[in-house]
Coordinates of C-alpha atoms and ligand atoms in Angstrom, one line a residue:
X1 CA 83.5 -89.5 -9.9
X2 CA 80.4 -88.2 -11.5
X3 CA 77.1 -88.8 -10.2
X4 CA 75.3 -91.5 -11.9
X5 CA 72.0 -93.1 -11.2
X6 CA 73.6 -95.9 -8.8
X7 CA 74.8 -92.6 -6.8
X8 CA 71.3 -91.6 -6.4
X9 CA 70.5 -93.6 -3.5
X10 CA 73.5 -91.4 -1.7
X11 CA 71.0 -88.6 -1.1
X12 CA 72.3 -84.5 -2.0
X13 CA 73.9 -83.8 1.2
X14 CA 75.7 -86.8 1.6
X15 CA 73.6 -88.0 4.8
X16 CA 72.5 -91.3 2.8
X17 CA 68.9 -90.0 2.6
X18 CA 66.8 -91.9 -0.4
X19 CA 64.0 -89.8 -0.4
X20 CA 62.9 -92.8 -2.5
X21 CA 62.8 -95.7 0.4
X22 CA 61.4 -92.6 2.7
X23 CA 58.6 -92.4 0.3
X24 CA 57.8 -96.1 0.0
X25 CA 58.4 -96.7 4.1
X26 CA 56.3 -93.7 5.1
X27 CA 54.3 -92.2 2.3
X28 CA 52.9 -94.3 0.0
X29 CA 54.9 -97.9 -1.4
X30 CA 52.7 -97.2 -4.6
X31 CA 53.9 -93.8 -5.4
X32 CA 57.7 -94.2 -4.4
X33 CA 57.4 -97.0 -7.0
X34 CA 55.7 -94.7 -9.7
X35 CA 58.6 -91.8 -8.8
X36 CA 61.2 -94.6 -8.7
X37 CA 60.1 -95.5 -12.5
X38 CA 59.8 -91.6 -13.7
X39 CA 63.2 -90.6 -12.3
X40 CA 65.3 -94.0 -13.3
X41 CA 66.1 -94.2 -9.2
X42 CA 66.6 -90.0 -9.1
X43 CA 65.0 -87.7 -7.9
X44 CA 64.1 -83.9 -8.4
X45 CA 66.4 -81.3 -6.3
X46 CA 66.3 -78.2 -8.1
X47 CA 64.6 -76.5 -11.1
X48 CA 65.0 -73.4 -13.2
X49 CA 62.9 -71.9 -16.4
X50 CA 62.0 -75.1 -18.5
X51 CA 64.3 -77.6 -16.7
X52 CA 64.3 -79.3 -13.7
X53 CA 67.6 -80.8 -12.0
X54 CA 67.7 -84.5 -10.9
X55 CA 69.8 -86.0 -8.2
X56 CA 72.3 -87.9 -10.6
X57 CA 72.6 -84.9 -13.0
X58 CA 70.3 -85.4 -15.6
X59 CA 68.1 -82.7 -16.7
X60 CA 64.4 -82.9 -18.0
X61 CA 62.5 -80.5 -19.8
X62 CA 59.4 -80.1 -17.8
X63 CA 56.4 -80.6 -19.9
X64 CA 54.5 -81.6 -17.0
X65 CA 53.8 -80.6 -13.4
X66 CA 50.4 -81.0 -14.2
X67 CA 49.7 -78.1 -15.3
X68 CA 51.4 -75.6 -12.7
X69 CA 54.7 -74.3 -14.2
X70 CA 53.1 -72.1 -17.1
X71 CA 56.0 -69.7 -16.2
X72 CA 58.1 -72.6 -16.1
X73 CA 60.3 -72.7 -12.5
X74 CA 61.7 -69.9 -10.4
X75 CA 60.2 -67.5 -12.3
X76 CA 62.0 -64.0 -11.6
X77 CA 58.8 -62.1 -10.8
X78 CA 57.3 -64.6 -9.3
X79 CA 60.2 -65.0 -6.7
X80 CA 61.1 -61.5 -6.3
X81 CA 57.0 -60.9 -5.4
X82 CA 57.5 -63.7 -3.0
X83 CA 60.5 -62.9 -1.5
X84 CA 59.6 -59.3 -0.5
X85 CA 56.4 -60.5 0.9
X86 CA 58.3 -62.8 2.8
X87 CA 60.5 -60.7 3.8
X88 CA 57.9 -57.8 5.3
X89 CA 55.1 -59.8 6.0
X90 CA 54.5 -63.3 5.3
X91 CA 51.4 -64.4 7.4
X92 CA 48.6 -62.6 8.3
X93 CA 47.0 -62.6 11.6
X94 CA 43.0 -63.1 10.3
X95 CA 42.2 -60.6 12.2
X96 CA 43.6 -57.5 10.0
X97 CA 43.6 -56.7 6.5
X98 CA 46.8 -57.0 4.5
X99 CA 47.9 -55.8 0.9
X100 CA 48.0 -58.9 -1.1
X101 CA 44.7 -60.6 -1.3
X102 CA 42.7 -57.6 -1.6
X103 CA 45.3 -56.5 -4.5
X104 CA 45.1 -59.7 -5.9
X105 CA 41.0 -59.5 -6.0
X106 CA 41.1 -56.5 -7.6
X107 CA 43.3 -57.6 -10.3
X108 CA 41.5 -61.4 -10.9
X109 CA 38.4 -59.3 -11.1
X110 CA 39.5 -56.3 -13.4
X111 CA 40.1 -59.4 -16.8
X112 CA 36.1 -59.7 -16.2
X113 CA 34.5 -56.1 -16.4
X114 CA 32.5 -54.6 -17.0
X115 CA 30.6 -57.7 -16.3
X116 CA 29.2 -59.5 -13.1
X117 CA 32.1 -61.1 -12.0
X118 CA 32.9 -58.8 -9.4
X119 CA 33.2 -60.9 -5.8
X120 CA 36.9 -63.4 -5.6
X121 CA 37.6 -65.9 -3.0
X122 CA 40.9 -67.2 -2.4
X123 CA 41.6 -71.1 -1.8
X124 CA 45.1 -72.9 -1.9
X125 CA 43.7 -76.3 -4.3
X126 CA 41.5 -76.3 -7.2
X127 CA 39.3 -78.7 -5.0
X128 CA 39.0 -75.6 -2.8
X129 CA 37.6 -73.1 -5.3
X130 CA 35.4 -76.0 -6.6
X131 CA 34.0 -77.0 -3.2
X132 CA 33.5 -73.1 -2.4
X133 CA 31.5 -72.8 -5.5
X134 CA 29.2 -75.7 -5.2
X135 CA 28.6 -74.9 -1.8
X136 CA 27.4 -71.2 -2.9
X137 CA 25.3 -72.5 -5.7
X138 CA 23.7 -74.9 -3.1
X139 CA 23.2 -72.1 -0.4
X140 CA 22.2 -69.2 -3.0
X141 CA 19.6 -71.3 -4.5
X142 CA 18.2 -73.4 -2.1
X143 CA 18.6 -76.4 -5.0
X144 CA 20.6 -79.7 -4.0
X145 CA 21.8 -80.7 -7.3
X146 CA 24.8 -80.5 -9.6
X147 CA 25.3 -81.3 -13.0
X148 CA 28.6 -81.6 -14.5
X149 CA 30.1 -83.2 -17.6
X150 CA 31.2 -86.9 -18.5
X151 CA 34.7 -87.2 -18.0
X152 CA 34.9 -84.5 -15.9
X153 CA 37.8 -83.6 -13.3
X154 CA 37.0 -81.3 -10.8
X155 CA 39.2 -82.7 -7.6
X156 CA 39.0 -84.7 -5.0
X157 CA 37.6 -83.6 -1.9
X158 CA 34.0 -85.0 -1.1
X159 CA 32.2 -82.2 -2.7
X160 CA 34.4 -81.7 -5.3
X161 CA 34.3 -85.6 -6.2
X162 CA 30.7 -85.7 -6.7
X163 CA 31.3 -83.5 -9.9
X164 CA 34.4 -85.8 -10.8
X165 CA 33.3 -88.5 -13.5
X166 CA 35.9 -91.6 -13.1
X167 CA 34.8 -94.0 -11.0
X168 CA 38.1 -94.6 -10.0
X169 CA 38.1 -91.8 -7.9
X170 CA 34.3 -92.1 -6.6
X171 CA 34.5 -96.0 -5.6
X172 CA 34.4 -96.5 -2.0
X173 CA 32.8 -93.1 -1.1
X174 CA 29.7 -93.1 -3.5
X175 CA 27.6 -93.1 -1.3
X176 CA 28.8 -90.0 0.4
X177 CA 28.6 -88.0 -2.1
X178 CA 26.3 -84.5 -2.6
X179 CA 23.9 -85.2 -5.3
X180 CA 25.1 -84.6 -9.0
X181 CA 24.3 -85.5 -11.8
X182 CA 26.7 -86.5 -15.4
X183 CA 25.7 -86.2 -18.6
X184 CA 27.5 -85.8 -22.2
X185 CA 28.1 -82.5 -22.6
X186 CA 27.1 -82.2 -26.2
X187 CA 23.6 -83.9 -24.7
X188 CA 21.5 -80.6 -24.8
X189 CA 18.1 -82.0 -25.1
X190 CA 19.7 -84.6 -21.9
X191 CA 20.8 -81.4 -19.9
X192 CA 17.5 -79.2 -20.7
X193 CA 15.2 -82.0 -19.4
X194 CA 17.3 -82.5 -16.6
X195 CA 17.6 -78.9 -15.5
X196 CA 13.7 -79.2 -16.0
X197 CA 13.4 -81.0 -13.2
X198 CA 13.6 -77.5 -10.9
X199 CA 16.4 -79.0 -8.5
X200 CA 19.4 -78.2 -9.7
X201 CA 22.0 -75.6 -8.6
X202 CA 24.9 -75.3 -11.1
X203 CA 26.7 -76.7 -14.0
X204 CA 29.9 -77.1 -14.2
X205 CA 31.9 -77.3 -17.2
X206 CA 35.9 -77.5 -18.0
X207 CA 35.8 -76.0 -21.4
X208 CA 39.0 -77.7 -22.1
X209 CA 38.7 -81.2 -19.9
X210 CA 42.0 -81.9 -18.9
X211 CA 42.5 -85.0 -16.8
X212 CA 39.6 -86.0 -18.8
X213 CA 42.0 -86.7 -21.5
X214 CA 42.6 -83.5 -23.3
X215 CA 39.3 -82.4 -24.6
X216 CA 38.3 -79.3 -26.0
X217 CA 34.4 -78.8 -25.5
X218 CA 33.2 -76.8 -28.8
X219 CA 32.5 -73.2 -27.7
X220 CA 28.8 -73.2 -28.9
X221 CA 28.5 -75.9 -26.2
X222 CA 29.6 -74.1 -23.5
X223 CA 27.8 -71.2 -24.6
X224 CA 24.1 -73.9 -24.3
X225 CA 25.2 -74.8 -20.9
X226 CA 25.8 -70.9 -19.6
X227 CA 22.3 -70.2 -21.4
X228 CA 20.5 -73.1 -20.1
X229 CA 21.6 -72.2 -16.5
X230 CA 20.5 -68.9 -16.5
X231 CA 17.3 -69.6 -18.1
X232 CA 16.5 -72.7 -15.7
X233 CA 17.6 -70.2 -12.4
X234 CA 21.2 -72.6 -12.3
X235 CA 24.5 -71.2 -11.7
X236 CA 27.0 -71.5 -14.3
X237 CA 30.5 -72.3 -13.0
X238 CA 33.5 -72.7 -16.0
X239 CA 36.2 -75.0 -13.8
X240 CA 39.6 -73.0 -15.5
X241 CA 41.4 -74.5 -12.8
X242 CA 43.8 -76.1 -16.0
X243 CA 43.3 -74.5 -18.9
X244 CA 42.9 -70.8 -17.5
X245 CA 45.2 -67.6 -16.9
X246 CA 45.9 -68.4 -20.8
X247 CA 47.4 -72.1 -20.8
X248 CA 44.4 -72.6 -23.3
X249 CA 45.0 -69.5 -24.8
X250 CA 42.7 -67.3 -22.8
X251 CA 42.4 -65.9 -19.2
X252 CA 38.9 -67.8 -19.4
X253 CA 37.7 -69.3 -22.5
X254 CA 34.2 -69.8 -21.2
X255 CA 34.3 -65.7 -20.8
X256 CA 35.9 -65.2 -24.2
X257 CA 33.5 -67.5 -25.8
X258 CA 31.1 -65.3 -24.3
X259 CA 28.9 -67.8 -22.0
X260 CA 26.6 -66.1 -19.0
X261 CA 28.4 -66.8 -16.0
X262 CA 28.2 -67.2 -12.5
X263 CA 31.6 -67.9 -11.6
X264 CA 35.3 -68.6 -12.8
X265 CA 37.6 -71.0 -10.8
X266 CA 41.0 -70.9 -11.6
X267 CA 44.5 -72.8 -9.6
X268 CA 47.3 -74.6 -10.8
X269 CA 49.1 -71.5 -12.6
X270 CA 47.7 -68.7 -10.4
X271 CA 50.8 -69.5 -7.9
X272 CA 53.3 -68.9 -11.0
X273 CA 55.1 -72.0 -10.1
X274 CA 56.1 -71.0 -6.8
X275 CA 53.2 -71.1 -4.4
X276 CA 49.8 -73.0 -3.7
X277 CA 46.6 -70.7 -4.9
X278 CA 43.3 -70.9 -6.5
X279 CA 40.0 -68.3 -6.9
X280 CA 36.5 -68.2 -6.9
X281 CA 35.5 -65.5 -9.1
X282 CA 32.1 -65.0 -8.8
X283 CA 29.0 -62.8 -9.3
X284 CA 26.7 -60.9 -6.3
X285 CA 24.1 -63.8 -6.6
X286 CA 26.3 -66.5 -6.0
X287 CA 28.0 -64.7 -3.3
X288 CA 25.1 -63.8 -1.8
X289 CA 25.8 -66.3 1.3
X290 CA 29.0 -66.0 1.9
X291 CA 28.1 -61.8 1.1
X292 CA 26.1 -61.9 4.4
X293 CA 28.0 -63.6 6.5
X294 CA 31.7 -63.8 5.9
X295 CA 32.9 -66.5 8.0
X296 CA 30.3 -68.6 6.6
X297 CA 33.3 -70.4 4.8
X298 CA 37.0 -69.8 5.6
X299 CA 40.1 -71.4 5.3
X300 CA 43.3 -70.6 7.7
X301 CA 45.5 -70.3 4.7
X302 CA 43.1 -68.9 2.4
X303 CA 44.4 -65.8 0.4
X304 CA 47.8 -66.4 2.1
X305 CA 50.1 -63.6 1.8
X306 CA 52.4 -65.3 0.4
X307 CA 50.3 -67.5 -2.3
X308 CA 48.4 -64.1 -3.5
X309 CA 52.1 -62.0 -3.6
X310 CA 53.1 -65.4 -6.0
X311 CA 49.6 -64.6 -7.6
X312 CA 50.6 -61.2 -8.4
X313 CA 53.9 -61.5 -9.7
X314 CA 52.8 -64.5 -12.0
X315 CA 50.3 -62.1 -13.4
X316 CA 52.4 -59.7 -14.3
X317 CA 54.5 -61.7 -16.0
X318 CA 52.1 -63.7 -17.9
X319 CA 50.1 -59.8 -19.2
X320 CA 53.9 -59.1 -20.1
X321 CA 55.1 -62.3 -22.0
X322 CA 56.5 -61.5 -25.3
X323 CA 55.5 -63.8 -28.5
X324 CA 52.8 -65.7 -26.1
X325 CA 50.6 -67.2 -29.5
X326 CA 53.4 -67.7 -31.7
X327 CA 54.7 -70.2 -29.7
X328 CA 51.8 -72.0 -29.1
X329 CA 51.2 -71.8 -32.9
X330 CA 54.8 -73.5 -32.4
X331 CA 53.7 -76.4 -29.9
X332 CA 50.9 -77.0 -32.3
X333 CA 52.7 -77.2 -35.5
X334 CA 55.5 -79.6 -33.5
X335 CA 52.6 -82.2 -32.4
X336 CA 51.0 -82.3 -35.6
X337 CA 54.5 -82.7 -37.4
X338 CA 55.1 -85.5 -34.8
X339 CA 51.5 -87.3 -35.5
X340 CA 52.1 -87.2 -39.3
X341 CA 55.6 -88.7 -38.8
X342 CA 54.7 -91.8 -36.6
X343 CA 50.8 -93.0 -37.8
X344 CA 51.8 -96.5 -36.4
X345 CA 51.7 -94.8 -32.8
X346 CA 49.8 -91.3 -32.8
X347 CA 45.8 -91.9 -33.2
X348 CA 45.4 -88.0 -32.6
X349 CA 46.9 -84.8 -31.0
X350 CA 44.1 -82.5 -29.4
X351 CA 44.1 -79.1 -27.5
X352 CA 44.7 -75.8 -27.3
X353 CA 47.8 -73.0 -26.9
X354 CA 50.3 -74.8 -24.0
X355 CA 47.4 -77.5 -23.0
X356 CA 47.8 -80.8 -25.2
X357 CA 46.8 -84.3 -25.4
X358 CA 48.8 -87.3 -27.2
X359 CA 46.2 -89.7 -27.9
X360 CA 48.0 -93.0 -28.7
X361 CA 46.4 -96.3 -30.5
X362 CA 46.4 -97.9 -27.6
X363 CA 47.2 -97.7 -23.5
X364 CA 50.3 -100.3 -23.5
X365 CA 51.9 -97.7 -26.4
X366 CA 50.7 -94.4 -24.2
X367 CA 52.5 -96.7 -21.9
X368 CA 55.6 -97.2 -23.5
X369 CA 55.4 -93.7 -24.1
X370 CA 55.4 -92.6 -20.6
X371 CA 58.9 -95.0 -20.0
X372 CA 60.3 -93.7 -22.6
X373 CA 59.7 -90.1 -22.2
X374 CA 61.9 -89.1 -19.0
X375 CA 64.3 -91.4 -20.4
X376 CA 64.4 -89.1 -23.5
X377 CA 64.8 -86.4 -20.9
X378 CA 61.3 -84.8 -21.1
X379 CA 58.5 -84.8 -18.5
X380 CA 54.6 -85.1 -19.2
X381 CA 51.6 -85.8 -17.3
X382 CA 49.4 -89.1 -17.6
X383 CA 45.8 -88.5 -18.2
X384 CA 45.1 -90.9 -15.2
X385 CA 41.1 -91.1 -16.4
X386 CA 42.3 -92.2 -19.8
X387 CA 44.9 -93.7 -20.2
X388 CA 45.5 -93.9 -23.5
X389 CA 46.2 -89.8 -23.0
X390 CA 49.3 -88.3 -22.2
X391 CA 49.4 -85.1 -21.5
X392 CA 51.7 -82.1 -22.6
X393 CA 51.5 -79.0 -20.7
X394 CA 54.5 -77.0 -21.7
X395 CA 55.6 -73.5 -20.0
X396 CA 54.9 -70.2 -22.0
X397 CA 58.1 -69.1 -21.9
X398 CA 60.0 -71.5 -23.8
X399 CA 62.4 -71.1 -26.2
X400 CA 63.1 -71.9 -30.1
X401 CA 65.8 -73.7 -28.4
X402 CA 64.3 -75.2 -25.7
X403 CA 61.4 -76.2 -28.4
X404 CA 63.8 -77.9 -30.4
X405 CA 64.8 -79.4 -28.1
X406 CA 61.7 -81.1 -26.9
X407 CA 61.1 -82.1 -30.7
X408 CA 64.2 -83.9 -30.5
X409 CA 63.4 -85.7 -27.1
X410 CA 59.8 -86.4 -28.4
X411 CA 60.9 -88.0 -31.3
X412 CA 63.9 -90.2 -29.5
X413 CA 60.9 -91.5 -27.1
X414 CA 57.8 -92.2 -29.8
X415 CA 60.7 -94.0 -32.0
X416 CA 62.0 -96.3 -28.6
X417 CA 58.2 -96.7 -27.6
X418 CA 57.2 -97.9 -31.4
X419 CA 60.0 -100.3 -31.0
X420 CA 59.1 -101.1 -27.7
X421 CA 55.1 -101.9 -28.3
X422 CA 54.5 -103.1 -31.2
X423 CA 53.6 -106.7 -31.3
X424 CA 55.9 -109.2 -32.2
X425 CA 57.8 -109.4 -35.8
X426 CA 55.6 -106.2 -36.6
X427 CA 58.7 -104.6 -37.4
X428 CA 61.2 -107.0 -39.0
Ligands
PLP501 N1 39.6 -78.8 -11.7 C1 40.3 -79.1 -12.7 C2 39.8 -78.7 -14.1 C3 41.5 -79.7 -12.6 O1 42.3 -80.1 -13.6 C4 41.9 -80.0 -11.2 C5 43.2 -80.7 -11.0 O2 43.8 -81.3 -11.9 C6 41.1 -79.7 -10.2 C7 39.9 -79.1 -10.4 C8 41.5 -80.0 -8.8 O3 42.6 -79.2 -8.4 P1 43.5 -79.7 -7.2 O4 44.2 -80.9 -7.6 O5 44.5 -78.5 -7.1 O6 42.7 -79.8 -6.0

């Protein structure tokens, strides 16, 4: 008998475990229903490059995992890093120095000289890195406020979530939040009288917003708010969390562009896949509190050895990645093919290198879209902020195949959702 969605329920080792009804009894009812929807009643159980195995046999091409499988899965390096560390040493006891985090500074450091980006701090979330920095920028300045970007996405721990925009994410605990401060990021004259006002700490700035919906901020921009920082006395943080360690193209676009900064955060790809990691990468200045007294801020699991071996490995295969700008030339010429060929559907397609937005004319098609998608056999990730968004976040190391491939898949799944959501007799 092959396995078959009805099979799913049947659980991979034959104990009867749905991970599914687990989910909904003890998790969250709302996101077993979400997962239920995405896998058709399956479920994920193993992964490898591109593709990712589902309990009844089906395979997706993962263009998803918000944002973390730039290497795609199982990486070689990545899991031969990992499995030596974890093989020798695979926690540290916090009270010696180990190999890997230091290693890992070093490295994280060395894309930004000579420059002043010479202090790292290791976190396991992007929230991590994002609370780390805004608690610096406080403490290093003495200034309580923050002033970030509409539409911004920066996490969701409290501090984080004062620099978040959507007020989907804010409601209930608005009133808890640090101080901050949103404005339109093209607003220049808006930020420069705002920064007049002496109180504020930092800026932070995705220079590609990604939950946001996709949005690459113009680099002349993000060069105004990196000037206006440092001439105000502000920190400038560039949140690279996303679209860093080259999903946009560059190890940091805000440092490419050439903005004065005080500090990079990257995440999501840093753990090539395989293990939980983000970084503060920061100057002297902003470091200064946690310079002069170091358990100031800690975190148990902080520059793990195990995260920071991940760390390493994914760099080393993303410096040595063959063909890297070609094939995001590739994933740029197959949107824009794909917007030209269905109008009715496709308002635009936005972004840069492996870091896309869909922008459909309207949520119930982005909708559609998101049904049809897996169905299709390819995996995406909603812009939850804006939800006529979806977003594409393919792996780097794709091939003409595999690209194909999800040309073919895309295609299948605008064509069903056209036919799906367009209002009545529209297409008789
Ligand atoms: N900053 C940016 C730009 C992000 O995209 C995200 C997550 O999507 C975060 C911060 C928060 O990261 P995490 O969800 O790992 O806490």
């Amino acid at each position: 008998m092959t396995a078959g969605p009805g099979l799913a329920a049947a659980g991979q080792d034959g104990s009867g475990f749905d991970p599914l009804i687990a989910e909904r009894r003890y998790l969250s009812p709302g996101l077993a229903l979400a997962h239920r929807f995405a896998g058709g009643g399956a479920w994920e159980v193993s992964s490898a490059g591109a593709w990712v195995t589902l309990s009844d046999g089906r395979r997706l091409l993962d263009f998803g995992s918000y944002g973390v499988c730039l290497l795609g899965h199982r990486h070689p390096a990545v899991v031969a890093a990992v499995s030596e560390q974890l093989h020798r040493l695979p926690a540290s006891t916090r009270s010696l120095a180990s190999e890997p985090a230091p290693r890992l500074a070093e490295r994280l450091t060395g894309y930004f000289a000579p420059g002043p980006l010479r202090r790292c701090w290791f976190g396991l979330n992007g929230a991590d890195a994002v609370e780390l920095a805004l608690k610096l920028a406080r403490a290093s300045t003495g200034r309580p406020r923050v002033i970030a970007a509409t539409g911004a996405f920066h996490g969701k721990t409290l501090g984080a979530l004062s620099v978040t925009w959507h007020p989907r994410y804010r409601g209930l605990v608005e009133d808890y939040l640090p101080p901050a401060t949103h404005v339109d990021p093209g607003d220049l004259a808006r930020l420069e009288r705002e920064l007049s006002a002496g109180d504020v700490a930092a800026l932070i700035l995705e220079p590609v917003q990604g939950e946001g919906g996709v949005v690459p901020v113009p680099p002349d921009v993000v060069i105004a708010w990196g000037e206006l920082a440092a001439r105000h006395g502000a920190h400038f943080i560039a949140d690279e969390i996303q679209a860093g360690l080259y999903r946009a193209g560059a190890m940091s676009l805000a440092h490419e562009f050439g903005a004065p900064l005080s500090a990079v955060l990257l995440g999501k790809a840093l753990g090539g896949g395989v293990a939980p990691i983000s970084a503060v990468i920061g100057t002297e200045e902003l470091f200064a509190p946690l310079l002069r007294d170091p358990f100031w801020h800690s975190m148990t699991f902080g520059g793990h050895p195990l995260s920071a071996a991940a760390a390493l490995g994914a760099l080393d295969a993303l410096d040595a990645l063959p063909g890297r700008e070609a094939r995001a030339a590739a994933v740029a010429g197959l949107l824009a093919e794909l917007a030209a060929e269905h109008p009715g559907m496709i308002k635009e397609v936005r972004g840069r290198g492996f870091m896309w937005g869909i922008e459909l004319r309207s949520a119930r098609q982005a909708g559609s879209l998101l049904a049809e998608l897996p169905l299709a056999g390819l995996v995406v990730s909603p812009c939850l902020g804006q939800p006529e968004v979806i977003r594409l976040l393919p792996p780097a190391i794709l091939s003409d195949d595999e690209l194909g491939t999800a040309r073919a898949r895309l295609r299948a799944a605008l064509q069903a959702a056209y036919t799906e959501s367009a209002p009545e007799g529209a297409l008789v």
